[in-house]
mmCIF file of C-alpha atoms in Angstrom:
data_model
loop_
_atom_site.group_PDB
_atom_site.id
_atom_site.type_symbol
_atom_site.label_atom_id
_atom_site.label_comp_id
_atom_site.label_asym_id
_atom_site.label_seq_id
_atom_site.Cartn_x
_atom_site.Cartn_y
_atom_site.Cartn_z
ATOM 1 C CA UNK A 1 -83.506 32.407 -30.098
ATOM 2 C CA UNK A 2 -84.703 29.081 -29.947
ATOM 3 C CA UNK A 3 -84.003 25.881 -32.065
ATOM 4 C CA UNK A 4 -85.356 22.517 -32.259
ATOM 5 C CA UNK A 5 -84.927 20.650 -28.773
ATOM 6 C CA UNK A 6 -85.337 23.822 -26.779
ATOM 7 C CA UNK A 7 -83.913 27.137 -26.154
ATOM 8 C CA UNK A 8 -80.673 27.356 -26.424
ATOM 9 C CA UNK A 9 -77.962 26.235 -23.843
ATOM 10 C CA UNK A 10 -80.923 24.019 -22.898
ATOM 11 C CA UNK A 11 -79.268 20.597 -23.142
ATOM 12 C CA UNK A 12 -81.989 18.770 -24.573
ATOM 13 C CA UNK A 13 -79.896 17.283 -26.832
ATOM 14 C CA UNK A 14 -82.389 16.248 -29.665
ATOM 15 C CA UNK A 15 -82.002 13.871 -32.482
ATOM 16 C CA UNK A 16 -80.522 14.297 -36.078
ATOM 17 C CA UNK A 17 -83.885 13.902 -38.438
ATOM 18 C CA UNK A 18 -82.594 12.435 -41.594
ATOM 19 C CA UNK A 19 -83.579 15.256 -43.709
ATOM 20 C CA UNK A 20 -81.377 17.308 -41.344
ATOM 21 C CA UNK A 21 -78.152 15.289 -41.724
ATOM 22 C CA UNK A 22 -78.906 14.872 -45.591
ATOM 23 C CA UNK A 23 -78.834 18.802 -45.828
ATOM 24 C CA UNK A 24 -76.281 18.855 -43.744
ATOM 25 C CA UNK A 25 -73.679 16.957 -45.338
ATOM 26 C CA UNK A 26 -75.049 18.361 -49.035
ATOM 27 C CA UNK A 27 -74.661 22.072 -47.832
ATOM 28 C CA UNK A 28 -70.656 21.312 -46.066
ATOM 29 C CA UNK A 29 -69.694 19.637 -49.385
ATOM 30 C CA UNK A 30 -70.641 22.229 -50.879
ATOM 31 C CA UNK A 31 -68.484 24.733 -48.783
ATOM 32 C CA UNK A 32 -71.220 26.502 -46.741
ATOM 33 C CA UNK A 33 -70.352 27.147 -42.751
ATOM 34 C CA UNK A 34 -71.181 25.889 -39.793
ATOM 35 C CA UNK A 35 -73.340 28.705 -39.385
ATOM 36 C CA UNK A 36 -75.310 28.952 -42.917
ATOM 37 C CA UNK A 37 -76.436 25.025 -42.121
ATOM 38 C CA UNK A 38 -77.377 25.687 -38.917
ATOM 39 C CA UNK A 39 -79.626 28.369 -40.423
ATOM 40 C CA UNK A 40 -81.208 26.238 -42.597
ATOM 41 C CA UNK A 41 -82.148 23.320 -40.523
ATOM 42 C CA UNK A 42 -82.789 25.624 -37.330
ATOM 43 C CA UNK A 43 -80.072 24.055 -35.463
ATOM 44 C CA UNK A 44 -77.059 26.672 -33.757
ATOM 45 C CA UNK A 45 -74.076 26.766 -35.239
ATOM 46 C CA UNK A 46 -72.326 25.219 -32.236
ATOM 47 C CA UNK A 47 -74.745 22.003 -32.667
ATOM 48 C CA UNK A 48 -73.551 21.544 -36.489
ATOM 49 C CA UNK A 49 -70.245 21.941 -35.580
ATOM 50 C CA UNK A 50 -70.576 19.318 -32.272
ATOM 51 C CA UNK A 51 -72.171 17.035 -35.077
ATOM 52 C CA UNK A 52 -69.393 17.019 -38.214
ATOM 53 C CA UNK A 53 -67.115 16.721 -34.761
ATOM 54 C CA UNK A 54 -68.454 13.352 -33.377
ATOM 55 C CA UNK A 55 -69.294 11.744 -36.833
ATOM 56 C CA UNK A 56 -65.923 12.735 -37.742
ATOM 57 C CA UNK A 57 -67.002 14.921 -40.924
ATOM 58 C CA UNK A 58 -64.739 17.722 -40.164
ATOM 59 C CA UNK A 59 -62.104 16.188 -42.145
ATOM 60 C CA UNK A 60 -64.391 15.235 -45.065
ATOM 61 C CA UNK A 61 -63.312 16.608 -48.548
ATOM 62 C CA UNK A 62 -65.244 20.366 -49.174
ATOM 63 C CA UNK A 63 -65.365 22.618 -51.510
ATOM 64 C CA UNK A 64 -63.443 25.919 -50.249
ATOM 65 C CA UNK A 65 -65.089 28.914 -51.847
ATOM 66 C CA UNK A 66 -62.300 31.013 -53.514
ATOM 67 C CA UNK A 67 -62.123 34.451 -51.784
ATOM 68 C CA UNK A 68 -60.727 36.969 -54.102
ATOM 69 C CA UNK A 69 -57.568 38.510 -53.135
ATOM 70 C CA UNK A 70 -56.469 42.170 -53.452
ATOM 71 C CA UNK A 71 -53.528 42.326 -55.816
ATOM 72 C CA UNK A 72 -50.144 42.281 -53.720
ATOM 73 C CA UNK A 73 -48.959 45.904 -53.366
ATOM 74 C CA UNK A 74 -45.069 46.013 -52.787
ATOM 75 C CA UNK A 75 -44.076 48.665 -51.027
ATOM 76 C CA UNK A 76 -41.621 51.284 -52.266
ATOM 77 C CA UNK A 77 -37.700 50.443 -52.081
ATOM 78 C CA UNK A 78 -36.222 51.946 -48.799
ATOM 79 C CA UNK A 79 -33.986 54.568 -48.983
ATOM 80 C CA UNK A 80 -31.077 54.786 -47.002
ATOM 81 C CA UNK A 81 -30.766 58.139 -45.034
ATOM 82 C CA UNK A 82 -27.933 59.133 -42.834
ATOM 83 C CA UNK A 83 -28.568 58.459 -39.353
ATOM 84 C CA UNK A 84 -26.804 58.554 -36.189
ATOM 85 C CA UNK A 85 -28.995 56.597 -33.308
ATOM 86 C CA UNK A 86 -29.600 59.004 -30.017
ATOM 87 C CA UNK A 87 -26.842 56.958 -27.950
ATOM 88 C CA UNK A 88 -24.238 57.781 -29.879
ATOM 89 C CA UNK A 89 -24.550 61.585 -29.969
ATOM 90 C CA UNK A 90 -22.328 62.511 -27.176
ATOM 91 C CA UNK A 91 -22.532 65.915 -25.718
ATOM 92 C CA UNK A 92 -19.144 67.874 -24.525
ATOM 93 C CA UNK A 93 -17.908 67.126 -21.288
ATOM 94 C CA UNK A 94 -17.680 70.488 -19.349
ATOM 95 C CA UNK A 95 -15.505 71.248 -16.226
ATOM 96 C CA UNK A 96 -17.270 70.305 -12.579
ATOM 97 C CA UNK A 97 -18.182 74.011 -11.640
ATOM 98 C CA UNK A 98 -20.153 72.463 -8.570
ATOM 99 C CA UNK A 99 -23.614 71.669 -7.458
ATOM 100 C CA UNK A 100 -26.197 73.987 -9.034
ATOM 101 C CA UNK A 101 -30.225 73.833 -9.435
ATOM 102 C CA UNK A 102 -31.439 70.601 -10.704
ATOM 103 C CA UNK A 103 -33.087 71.734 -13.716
ATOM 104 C CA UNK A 104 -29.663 73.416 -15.346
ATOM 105 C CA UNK A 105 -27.882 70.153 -14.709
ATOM 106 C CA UNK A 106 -26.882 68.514 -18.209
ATOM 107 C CA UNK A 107 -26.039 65.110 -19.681
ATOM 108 C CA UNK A 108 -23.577 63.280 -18.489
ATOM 109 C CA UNK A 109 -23.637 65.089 -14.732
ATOM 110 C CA UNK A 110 -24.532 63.296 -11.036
ATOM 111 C CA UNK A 111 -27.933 63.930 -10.384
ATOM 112 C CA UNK A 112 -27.736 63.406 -6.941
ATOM 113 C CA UNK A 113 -29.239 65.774 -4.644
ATOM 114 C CA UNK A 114 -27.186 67.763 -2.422
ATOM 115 C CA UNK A 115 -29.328 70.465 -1.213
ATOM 116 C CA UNK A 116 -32.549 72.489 -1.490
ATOM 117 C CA UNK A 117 -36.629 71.743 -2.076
ATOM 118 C CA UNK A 118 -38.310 71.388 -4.807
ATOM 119 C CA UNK A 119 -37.522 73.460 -7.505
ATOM 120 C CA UNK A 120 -34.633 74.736 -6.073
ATOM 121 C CA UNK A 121 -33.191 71.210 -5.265
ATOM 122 C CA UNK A 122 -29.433 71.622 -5.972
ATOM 123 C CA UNK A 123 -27.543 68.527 -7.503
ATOM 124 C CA UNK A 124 -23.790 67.565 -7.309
ATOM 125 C CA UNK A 125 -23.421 67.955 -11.529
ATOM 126 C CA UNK A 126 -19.912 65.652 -11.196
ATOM 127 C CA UNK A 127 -18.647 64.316 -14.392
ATOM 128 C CA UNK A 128 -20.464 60.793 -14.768
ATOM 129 C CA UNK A 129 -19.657 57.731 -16.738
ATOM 130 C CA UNK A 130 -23.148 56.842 -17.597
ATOM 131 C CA UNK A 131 -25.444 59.355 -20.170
ATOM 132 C CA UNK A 132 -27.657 59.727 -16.558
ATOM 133 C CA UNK A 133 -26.511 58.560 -13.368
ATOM 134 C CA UNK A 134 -24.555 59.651 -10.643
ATOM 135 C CA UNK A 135 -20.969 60.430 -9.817
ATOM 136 C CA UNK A 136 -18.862 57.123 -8.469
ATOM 137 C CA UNK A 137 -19.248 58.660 -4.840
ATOM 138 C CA UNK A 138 -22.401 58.783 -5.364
ATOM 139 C CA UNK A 139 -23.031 55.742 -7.064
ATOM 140 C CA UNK A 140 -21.543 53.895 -4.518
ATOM 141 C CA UNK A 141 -23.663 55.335 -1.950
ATOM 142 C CA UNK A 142 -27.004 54.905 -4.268
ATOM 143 C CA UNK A 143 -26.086 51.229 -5.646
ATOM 144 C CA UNK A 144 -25.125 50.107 -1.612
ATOM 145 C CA UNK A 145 -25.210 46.493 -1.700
ATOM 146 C CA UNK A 146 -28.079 44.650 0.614
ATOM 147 C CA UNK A 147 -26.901 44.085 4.069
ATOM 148 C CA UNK A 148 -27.483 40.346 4.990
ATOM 149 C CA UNK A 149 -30.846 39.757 6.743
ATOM 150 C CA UNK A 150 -31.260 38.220 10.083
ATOM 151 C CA UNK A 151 -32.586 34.918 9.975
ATOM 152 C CA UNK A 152 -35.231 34.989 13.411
ATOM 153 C CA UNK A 153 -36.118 31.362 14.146
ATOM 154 C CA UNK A 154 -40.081 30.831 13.849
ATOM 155 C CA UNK A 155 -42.103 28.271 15.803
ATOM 156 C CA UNK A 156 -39.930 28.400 18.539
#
């Protein structure tokens, strides 16, 4: 698309005709955009906007065109329900009956594995304290704290 002064992106950076800047200032008094003037006085919308911005015109007084608004719709009232988050439903405890396949193991059992491959992957199934974790052998063993590192001098 091209506009006067070039094509656009161009750079020619030509002057403001006074017809232009009268229409220009009538039509953003009047509330139109930046891109309806630049329309009508074949200049881009960027270029009007780069004009009201160095003549300082961006701040002049304009007429805001009054949008109509959708009525406000309040939403129903909230009813309370009775409701119990997922953390606090707490399944029995059952007695440690040893390690069994993985995929039998329930809440609140170490899910460490002892033995097996794969599907048949046997965990320990201790009583844990944590909804999924490990037993505290376990736990200690999984959690291990970092051994230090050896500092090796460089450049030497």
């Amino acid at each position: 698309m091209s506009y006067k002064g070039g094509e656009v992106g161009s750079g020619s950076g030509s002057l403001w005709s006074d017809s232009d800047v009268r229409t220009l200032r009538k039509m953003w008094a009047a509330g139109a955009t930046a891109r309806a003037v630049g329309e009508a006085i074949g200049r881009s919308r960027n270029a009007v906007r780069g004009y009201l911005h160095r003549n300082s015109l961006n701040g002049v007084a304009r007429v805001t065109p009054k949008v109509a608004r959708a009525a406000k719709v309040t939403p129903p009232p909230k009813v309370k329900t009775e409701h119990t988050p997922a953390l606090e439903i707490v399944p029995e405890r059952q007695p440690y009956t040893g390690a069994r396949v993985w995929s039998t193991r329930r809440g609140y059992e170490c899910q460490f594995p002892v033995s097996g491959e794969g599907a048949n992957t046997f965990s320990c199934c201790k009583p844990t304290t944590l909804l999924y974790g490990y037993c505290k052998e376990h736990e200690a063993r999984m959690y291990a704290p970092m051994k230090p590192r050896i500092q090796v001098p460089r450049g030497v």
